[in-house]
CSV table of C-alpha atoms and ligand atoms in Angstrom, one decimal:
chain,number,residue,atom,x,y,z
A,1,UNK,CA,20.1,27.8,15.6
A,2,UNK,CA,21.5,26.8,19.2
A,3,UNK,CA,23.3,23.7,20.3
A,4,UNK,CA,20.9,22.2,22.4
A,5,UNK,CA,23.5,19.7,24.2
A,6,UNK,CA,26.8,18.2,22.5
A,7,UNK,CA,24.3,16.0,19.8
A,8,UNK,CA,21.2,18.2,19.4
A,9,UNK,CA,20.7,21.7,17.6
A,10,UNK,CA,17.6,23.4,18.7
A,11,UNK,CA,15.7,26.3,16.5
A,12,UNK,CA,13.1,28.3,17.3
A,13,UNK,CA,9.9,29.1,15.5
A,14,UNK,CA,9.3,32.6,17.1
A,15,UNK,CA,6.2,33.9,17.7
A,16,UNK,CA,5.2,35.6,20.1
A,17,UNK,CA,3.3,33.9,23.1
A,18,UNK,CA,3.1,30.8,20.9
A,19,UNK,CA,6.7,30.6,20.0
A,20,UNK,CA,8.4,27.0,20.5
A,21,UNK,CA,11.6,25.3,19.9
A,22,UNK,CA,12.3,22.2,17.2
A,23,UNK,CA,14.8,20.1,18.6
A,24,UNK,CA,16.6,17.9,16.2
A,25,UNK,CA,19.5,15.5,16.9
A,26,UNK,CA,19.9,11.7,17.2
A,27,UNK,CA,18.5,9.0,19.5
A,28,UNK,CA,16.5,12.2,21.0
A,29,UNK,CA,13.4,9.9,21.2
A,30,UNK,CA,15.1,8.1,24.5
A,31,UNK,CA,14.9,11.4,25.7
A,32,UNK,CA,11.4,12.5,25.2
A,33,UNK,CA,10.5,12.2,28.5
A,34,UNK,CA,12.4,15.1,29.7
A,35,UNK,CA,11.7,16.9,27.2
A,36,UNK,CA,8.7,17.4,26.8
A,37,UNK,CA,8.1,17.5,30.8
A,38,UNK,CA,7.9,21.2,30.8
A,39,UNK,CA,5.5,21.7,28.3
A,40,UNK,CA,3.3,19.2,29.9
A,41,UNK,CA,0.1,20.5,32.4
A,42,UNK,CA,-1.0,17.7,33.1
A,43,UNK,CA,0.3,14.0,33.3
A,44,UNK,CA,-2.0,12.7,30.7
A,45,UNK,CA,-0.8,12.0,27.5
A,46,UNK,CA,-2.8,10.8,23.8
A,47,UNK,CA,0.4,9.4,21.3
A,48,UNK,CA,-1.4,9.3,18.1
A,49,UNK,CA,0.6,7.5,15.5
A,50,UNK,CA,0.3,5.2,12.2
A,51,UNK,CA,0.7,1.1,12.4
A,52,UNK,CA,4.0,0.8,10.6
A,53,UNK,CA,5.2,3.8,13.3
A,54,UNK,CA,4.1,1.5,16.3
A,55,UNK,CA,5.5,-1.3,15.0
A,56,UNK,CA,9.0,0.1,14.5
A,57,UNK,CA,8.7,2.5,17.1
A,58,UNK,CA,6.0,2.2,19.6
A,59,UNK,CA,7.9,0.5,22.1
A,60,UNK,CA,10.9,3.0,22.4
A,61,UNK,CA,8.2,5.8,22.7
A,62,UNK,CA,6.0,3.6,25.4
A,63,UNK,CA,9.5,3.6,27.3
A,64,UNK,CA,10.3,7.5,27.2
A,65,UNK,CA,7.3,8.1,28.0
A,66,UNK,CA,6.6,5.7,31.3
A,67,UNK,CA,6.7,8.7,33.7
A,68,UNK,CA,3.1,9.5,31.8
A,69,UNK,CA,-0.3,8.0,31.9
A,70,UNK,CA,-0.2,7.1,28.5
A,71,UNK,CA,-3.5,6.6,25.6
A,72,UNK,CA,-2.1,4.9,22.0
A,73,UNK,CA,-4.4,5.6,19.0
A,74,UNK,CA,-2.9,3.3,16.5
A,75,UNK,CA,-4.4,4.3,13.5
A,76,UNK,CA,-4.2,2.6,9.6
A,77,UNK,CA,-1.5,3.8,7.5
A,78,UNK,CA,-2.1,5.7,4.6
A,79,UNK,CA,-3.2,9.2,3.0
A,80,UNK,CA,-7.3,8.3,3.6
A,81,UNK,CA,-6.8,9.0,7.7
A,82,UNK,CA,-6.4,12.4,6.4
A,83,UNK,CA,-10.7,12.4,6.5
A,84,UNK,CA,-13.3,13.3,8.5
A,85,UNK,CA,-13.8,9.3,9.2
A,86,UNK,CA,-10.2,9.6,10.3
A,87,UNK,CA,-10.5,12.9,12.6
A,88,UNK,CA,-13.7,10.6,14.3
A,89,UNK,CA,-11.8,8.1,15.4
A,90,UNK,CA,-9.4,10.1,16.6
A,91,UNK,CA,-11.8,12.7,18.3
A,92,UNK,CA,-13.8,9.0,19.7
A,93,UNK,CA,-10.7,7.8,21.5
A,94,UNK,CA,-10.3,11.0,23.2
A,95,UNK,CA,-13.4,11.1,24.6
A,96,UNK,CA,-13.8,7.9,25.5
A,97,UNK,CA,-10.6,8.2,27.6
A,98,UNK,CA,-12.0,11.7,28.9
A,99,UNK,CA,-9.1,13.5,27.8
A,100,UNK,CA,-9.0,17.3,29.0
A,101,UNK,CA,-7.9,20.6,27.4
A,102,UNK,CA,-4.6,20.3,30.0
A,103,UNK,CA,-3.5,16.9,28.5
A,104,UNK,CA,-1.1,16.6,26.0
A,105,UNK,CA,-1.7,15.2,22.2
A,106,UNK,CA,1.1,14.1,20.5
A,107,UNK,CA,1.8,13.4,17.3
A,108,UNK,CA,4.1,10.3,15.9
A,109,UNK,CA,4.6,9.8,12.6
A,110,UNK,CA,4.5,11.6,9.6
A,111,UNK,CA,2.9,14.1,8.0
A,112,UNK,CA,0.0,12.0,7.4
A,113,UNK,CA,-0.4,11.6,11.5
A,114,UNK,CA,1.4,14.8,12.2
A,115,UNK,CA,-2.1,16.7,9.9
A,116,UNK,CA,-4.8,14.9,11.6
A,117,UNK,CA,-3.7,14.9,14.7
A,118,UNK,CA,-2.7,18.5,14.8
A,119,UNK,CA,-6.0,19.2,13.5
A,120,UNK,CA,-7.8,17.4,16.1
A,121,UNK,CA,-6.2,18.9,18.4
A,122,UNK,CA,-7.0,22.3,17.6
A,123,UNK,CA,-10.7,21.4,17.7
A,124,UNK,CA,-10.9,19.1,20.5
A,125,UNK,CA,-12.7,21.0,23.6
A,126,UNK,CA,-11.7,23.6,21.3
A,127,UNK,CA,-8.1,23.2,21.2
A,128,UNK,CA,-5.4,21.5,23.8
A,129,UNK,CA,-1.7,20.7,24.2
A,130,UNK,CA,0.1,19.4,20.9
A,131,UNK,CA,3.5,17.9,20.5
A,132,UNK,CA,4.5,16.8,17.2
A,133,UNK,CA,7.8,14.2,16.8
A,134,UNK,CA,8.0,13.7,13.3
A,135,UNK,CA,9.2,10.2,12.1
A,136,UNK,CA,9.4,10.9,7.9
A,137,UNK,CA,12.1,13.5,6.3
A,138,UNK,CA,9.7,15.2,5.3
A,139,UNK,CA,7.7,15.4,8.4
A,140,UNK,CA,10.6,16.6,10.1
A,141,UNK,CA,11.8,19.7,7.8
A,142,UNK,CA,8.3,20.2,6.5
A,143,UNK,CA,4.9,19.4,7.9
A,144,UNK,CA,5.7,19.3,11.9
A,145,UNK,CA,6.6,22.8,11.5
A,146,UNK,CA,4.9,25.7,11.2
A,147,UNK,CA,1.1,25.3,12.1
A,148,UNK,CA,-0.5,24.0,9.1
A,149,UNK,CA,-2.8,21.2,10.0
A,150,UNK,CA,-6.1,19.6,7.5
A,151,UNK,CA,-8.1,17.1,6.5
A,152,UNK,CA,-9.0,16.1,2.6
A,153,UNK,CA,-12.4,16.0,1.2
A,154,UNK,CA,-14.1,15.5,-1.8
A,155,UNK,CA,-12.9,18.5,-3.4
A,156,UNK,CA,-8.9,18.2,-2.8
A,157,UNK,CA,-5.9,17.9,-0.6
A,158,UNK,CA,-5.9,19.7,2.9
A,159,UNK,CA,-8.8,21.8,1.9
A,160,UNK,CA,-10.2,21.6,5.9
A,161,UNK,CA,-7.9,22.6,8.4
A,162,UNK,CA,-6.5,25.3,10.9
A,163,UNK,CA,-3.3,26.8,11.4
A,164,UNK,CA,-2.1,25.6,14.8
A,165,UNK,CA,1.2,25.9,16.4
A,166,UNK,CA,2.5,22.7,18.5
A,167,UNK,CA,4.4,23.4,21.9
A,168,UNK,CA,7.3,21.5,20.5
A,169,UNK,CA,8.6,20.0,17.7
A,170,UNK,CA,11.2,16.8,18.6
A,171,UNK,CA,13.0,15.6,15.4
A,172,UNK,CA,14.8,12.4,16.3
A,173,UNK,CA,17.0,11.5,12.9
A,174,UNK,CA,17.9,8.3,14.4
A,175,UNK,CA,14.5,7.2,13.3
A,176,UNK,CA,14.9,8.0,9.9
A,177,UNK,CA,16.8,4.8,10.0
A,178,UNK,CA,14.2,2.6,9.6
A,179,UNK,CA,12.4,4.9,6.5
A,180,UNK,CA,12.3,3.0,2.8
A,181,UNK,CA,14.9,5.1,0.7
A,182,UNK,CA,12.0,6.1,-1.6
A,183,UNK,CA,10.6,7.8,1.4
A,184,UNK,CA,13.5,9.5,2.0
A,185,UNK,CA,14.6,10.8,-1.0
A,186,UNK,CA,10.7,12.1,-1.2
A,187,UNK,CA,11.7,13.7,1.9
A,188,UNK,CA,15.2,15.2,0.3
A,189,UNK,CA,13.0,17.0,-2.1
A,190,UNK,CA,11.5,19.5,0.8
A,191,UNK,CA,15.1,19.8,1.9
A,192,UNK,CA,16.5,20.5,-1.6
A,193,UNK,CA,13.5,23.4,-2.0
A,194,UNK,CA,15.2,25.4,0.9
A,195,UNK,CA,18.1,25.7,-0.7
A,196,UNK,CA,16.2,26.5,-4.2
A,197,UNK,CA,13.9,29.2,-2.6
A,198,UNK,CA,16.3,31.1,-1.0
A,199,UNK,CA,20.1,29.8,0.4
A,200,UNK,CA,22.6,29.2,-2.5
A,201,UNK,CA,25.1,28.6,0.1
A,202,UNK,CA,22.8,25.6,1.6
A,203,UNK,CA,22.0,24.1,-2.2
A,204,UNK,CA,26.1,24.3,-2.7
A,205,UNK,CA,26.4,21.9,0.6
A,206,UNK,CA,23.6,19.9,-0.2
A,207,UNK,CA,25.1,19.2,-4.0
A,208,UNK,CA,28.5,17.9,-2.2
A,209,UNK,CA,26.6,16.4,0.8
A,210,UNK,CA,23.4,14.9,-0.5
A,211,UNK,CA,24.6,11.5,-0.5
A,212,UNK,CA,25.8,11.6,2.9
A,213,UNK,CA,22.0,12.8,3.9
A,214,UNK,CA,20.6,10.3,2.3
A,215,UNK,CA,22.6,7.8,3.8
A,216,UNK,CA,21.8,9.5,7.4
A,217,UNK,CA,25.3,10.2,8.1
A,218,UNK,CA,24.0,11.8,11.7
A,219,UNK,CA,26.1,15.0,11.2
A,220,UNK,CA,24.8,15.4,7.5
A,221,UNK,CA,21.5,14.8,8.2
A,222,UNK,CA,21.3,16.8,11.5
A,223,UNK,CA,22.4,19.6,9.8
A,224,UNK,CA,20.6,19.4,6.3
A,225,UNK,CA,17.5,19.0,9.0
A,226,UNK,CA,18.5,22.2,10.3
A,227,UNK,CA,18.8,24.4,8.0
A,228,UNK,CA,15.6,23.4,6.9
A,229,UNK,CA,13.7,24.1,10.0
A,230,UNK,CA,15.7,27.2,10.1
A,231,UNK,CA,14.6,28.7,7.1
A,232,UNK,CA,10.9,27.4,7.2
A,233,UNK,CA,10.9,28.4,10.7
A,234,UNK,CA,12.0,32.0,9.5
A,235,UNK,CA,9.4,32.2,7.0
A,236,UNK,CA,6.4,31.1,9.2
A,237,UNK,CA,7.6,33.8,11.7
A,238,UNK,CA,7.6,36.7,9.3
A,239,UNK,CA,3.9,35.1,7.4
A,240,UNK,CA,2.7,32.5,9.5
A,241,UNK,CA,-1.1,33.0,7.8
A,242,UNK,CA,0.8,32.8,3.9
A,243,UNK,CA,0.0,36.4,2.8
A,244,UNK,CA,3.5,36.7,1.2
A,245,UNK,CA,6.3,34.9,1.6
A,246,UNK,CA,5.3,31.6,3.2
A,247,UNK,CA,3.9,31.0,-0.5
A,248,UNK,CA,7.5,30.3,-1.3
A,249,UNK,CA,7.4,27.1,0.4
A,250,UNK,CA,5.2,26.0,-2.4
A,251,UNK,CA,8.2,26.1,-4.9
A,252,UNK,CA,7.5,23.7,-7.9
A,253,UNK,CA,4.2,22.6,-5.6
A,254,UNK,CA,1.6,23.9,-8.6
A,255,UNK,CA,3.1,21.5,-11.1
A,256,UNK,CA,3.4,18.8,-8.6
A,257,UNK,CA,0.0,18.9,-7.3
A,258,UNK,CA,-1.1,18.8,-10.9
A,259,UNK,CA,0.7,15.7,-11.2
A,260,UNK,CA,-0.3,14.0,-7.8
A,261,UNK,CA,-4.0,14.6,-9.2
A,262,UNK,CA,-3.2,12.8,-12.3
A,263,UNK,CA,-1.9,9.9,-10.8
A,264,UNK,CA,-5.0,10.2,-9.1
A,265,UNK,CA,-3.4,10.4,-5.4
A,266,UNK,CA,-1.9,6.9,-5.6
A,267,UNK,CA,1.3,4.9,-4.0
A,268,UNK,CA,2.6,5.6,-8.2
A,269,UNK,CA,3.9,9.0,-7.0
A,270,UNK,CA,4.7,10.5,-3.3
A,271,UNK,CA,4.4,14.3,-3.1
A,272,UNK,CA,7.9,14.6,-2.2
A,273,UNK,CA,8.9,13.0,-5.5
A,274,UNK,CA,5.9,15.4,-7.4
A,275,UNK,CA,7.6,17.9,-5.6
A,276,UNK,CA,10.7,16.9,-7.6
A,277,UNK,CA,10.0,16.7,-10.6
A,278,UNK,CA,7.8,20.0,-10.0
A,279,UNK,CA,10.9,22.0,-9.1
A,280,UNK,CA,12.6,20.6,-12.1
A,281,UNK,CA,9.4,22.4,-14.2
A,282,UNK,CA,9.4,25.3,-12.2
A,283,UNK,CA,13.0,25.9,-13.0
A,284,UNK,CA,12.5,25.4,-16.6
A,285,UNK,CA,9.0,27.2,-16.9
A,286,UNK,CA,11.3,30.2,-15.3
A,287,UNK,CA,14.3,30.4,-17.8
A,288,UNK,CA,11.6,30.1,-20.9
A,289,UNK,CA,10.3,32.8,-19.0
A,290,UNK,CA,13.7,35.1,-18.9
A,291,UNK,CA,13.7,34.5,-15.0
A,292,UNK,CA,16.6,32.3,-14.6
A,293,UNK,CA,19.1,30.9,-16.8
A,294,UNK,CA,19.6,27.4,-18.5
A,295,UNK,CA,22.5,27.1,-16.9
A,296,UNK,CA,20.7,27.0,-13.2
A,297,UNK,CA,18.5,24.6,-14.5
A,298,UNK,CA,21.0,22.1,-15.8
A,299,UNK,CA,22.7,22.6,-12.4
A,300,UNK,CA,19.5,21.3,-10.7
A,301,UNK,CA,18.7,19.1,-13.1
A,302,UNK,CA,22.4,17.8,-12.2
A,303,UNK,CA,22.0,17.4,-8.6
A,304,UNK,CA,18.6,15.3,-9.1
A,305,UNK,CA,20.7,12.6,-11.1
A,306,UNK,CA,23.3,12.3,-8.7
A,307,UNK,CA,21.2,11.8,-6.0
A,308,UNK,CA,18.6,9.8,-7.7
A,309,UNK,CA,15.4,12.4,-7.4
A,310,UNK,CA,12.6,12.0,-9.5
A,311,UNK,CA,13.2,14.1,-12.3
A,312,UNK,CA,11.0,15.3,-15.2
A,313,UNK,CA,11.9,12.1,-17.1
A,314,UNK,CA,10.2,10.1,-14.6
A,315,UNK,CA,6.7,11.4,-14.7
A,316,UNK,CA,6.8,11.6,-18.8
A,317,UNK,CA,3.6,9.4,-18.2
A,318,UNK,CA,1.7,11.9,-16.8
A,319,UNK,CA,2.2,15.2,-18.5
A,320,UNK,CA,0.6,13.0,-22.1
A,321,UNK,CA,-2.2,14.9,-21.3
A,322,UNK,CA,-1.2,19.0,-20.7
A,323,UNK,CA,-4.9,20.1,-21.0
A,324,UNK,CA,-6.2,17.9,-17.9
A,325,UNK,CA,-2.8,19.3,-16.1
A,326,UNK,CA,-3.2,22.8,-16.5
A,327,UNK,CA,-6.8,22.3,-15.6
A,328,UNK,CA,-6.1,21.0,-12.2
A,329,UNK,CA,-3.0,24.3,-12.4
A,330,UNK,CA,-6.4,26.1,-12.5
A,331,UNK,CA,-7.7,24.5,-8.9
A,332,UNK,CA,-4.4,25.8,-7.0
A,333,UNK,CA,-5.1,27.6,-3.3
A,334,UNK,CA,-2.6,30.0,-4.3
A,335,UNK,CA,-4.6,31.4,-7.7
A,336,UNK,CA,-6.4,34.3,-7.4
A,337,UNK,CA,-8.9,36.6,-9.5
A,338,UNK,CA,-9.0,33.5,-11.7
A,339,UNK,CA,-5.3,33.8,-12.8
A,340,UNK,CA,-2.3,31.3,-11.8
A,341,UNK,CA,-0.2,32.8,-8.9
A,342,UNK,CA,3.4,30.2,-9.9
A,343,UNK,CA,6.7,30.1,-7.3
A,344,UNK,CA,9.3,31.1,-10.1
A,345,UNK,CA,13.2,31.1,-9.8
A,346,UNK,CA,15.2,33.9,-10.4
A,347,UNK,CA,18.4,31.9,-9.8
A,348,UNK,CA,19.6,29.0,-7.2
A,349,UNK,CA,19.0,30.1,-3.8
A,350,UNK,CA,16.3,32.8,-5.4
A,351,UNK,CA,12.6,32.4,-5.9
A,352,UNK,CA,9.6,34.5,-6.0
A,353,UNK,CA,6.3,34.5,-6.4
A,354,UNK,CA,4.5,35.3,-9.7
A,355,UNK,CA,0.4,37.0,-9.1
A,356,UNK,CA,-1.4,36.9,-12.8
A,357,UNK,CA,1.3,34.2,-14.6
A,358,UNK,CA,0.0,33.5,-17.7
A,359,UNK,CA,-2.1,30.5,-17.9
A,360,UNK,CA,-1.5,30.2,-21.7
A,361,UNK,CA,2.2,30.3,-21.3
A,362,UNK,CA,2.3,27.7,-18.9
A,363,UNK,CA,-0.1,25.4,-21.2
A,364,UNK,CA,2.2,25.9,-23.8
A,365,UNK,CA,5.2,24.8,-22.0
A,366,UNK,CA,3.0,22.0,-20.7
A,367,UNK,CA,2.2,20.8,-23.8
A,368,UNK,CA,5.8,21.1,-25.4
A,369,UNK,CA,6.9,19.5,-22.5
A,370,UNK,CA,4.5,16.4,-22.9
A,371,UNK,CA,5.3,16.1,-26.5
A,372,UNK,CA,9.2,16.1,-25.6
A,373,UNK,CA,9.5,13.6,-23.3
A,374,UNK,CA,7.2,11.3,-24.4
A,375,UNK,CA,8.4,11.2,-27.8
A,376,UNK,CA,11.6,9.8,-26.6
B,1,NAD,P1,3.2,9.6,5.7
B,1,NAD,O1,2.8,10.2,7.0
B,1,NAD,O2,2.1,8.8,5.0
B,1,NAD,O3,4.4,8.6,5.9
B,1,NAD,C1,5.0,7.9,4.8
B,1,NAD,C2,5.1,6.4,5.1
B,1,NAD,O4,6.2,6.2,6.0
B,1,NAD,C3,3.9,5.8,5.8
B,1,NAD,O5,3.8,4.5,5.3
B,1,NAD,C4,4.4,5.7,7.3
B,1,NAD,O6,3.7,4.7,7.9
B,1,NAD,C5,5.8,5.4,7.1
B,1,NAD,N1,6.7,5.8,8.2
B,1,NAD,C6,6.6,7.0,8.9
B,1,NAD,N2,7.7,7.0,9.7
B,1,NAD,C7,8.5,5.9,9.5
B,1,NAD,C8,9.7,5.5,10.0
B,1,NAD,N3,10.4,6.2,10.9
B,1,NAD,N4,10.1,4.3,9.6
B,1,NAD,C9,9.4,3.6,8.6
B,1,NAD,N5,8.3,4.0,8.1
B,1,NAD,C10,7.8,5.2,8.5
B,1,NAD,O7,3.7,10.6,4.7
B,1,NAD,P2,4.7,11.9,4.8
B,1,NAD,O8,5.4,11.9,3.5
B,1,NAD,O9,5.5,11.9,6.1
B,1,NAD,O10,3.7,13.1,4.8
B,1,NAD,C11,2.8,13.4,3.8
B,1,NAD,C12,1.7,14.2,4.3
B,1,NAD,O11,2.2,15.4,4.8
B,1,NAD,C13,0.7,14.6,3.2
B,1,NAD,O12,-0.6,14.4,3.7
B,1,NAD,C14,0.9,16.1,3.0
B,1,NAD,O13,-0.3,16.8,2.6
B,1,NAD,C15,1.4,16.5,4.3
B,1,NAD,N6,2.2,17.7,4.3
B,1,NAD,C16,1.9,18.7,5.2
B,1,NAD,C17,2.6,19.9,5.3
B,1,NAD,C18,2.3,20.9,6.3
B,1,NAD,O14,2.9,22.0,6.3
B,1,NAD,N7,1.4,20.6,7.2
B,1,NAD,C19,3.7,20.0,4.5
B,1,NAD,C20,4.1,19.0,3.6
B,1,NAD,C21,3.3,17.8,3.5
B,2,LIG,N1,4.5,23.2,3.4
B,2,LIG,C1,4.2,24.6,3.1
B,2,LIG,C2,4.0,25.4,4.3
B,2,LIG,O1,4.1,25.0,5.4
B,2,LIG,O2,3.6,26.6,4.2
């Protein structure tokens, strides 16, 4: 990590020929112009963003960016853009303004906008310019970085898609201002998994700081953006196509998808907060399993009350029913040969990735689980 200028870090995501820098610090999105000038090949630009984004924020980004000829797609909010109706529109509106491969796409919002439109630009005139400038926690320290951009379908969650780096990542925390809390502590859950997976030292800061991140304290939340970008921008570098260790990102992500299926992909439960309480389960599932030890998972367990994460507690309504949830454990990406491939904790700050886990062990915990908390 570098210090960009006196009030912005900068990390870089290397790789090669397509390496790129995140730049994270506050009020950067005054700034955008010059920044992303020298990634820029032509003057043209496409900001692509959601209608809560624009309202809040188009303006400010209209005004960095008045050096630029300048195309809004303003599209509806929500989880269903992530479709091939929504990759249309936005694949329409660039035609119809005769965008070329030299103009620049960017990317406002959050993960939602950041998925589409990094997906669209990977396939439009078979791939041009993209810039993302996340606007969600969890777009910043999570889905802006690193290359991973889909669609849904029919079948699941992000099932169409391609990985595809953009030319620069700007993470502008003074944006975060305007976020609902619930948001943000969905968010917080992506940064608490760094420090899970693999920094102790980063989980200690986070269990005396959280509160000061979640209150955007710019130093605590510059930094606890940071680190996160660090590490994920680490991992992608050694496994940027997730044939090893990139799978660790998905710490606590099997349960939690299990549970956003069951609440049916509704407003009821943000990934983030799945992720969560899926963390809290992967933790446990590990020390049933000999992995870890109780005591690491009454510390975690700790740090979710005091900063008001979802915990197990909070989803008790959907683990009733352990055979539908171990079904849709079944469906993961990450399974192979027909057995469960789980992200397991050795310790805080130590995870790893379990090929073959047993399916009937984890329906078992499942189904004690269920029974537990819902006979409270
Ligand atoms: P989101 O994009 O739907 O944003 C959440 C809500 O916050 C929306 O209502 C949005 O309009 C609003 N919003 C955004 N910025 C705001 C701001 N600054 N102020 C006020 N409101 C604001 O959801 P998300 O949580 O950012 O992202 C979730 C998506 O990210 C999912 O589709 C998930 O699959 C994807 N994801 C992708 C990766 C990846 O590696 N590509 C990683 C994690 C998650
Ligand atoms: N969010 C998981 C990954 O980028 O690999």
């Amino acid at each position: 990590m570098t210090q960009a200028s006196n009030a912005s870090k900068s990390v870089t995501v290397d790789l090669g020929h397509r390496s790129y820098d995140i730049i994270i610090g506050d009020n950067l999105l005054s700034q955008a112009g010059a920044l992303i000038e020298p990634h820029l090949q032509a003057c043209r630009t496409a900001i692509v963003t959601d209608e809560n984004v624009y309202a809040l924020h188009g303006k400010a980004i209209e005004t960095a960016l008045s050096a630029y000829e300048k195309y809004m797609i303003v599209l509806p909010v929500g989880e269903s853009q992530k479709s091939f109706e929504g990759l249309q529109s936005v694949l329409d509106k660039l035609f119809e303004a005769g965008f070329d491969r030299n103009d620049t796409i960017v990317a406002f919002g959050g993960g939602v906008i950041g998925d589409l439109t990094g997906f669209a630009a990977s396939i439009y005139k078979r791939g041009c310019q993209f810039i993302q400038i996340p606007t969600t926690l969890l777009a910043q320290v999570d889905s802006s970085v690193g290359g991973k951009t889909a669609i849904n379908n029919k079948y699941g969650k992000n099932l169409i898609g391609a990985f595809y780096q953009p030319q620069l990542v700007i993470a502008d925390t003074s944006v975060l201002k305007t976020l609902p809390v619930r948001e943000l502590k969905a968010g917080y859950a992506e940064v608490l998994k760094y420090g899970l997976l693999g920094d102790r030292a980063f989980f200690d800061w986070l269990d005396e700081n959280g509160a000061d991140v979640l209150t955007l304290k710019p130093e605590a939340i510059a930094q606890a953006v940071a680190i996160s970008c660090q590490t994920k921008a680490r991992i992608v570098a050694a496994d940027e196509r997730e044939r090893g260790e990139r799978a660790l990102l998905n710490l606590g992500h099997t349960f939690a998808h299990a549970l956003e299926l069951e609440a049916g992909y509704s407003g009821d439960l943000l990934h983030g907060e799945a992720v969560s309480a899926g963390m809290e389960m992967a933790f446990e599932f590990s020390a049933l399993q000999g992995h870890c030890v109780l005591d690491d998972v009454n510390t975690l367990k700790k740090h979710l009350d005091k900063t008001g994460l979802t915990s197990i507690n909070d989803v008790a309504h959907l683990l009733k029913n352990s055979d539908a949830l171990i079904d849709h454990m079944n469906q993961d990406k990450k399974n192979e040969g027909g057995n469960l491939t789980l992200i397991l904790a050795k310790s805080i700050g130590e995870s790893f990735v379990q090929r073959g886990a047993s399916r009937s062990k984890a329906h078992a915990y499942l189904k004690t689980l269920s029974e537990k908390v819902n006979s409270k």
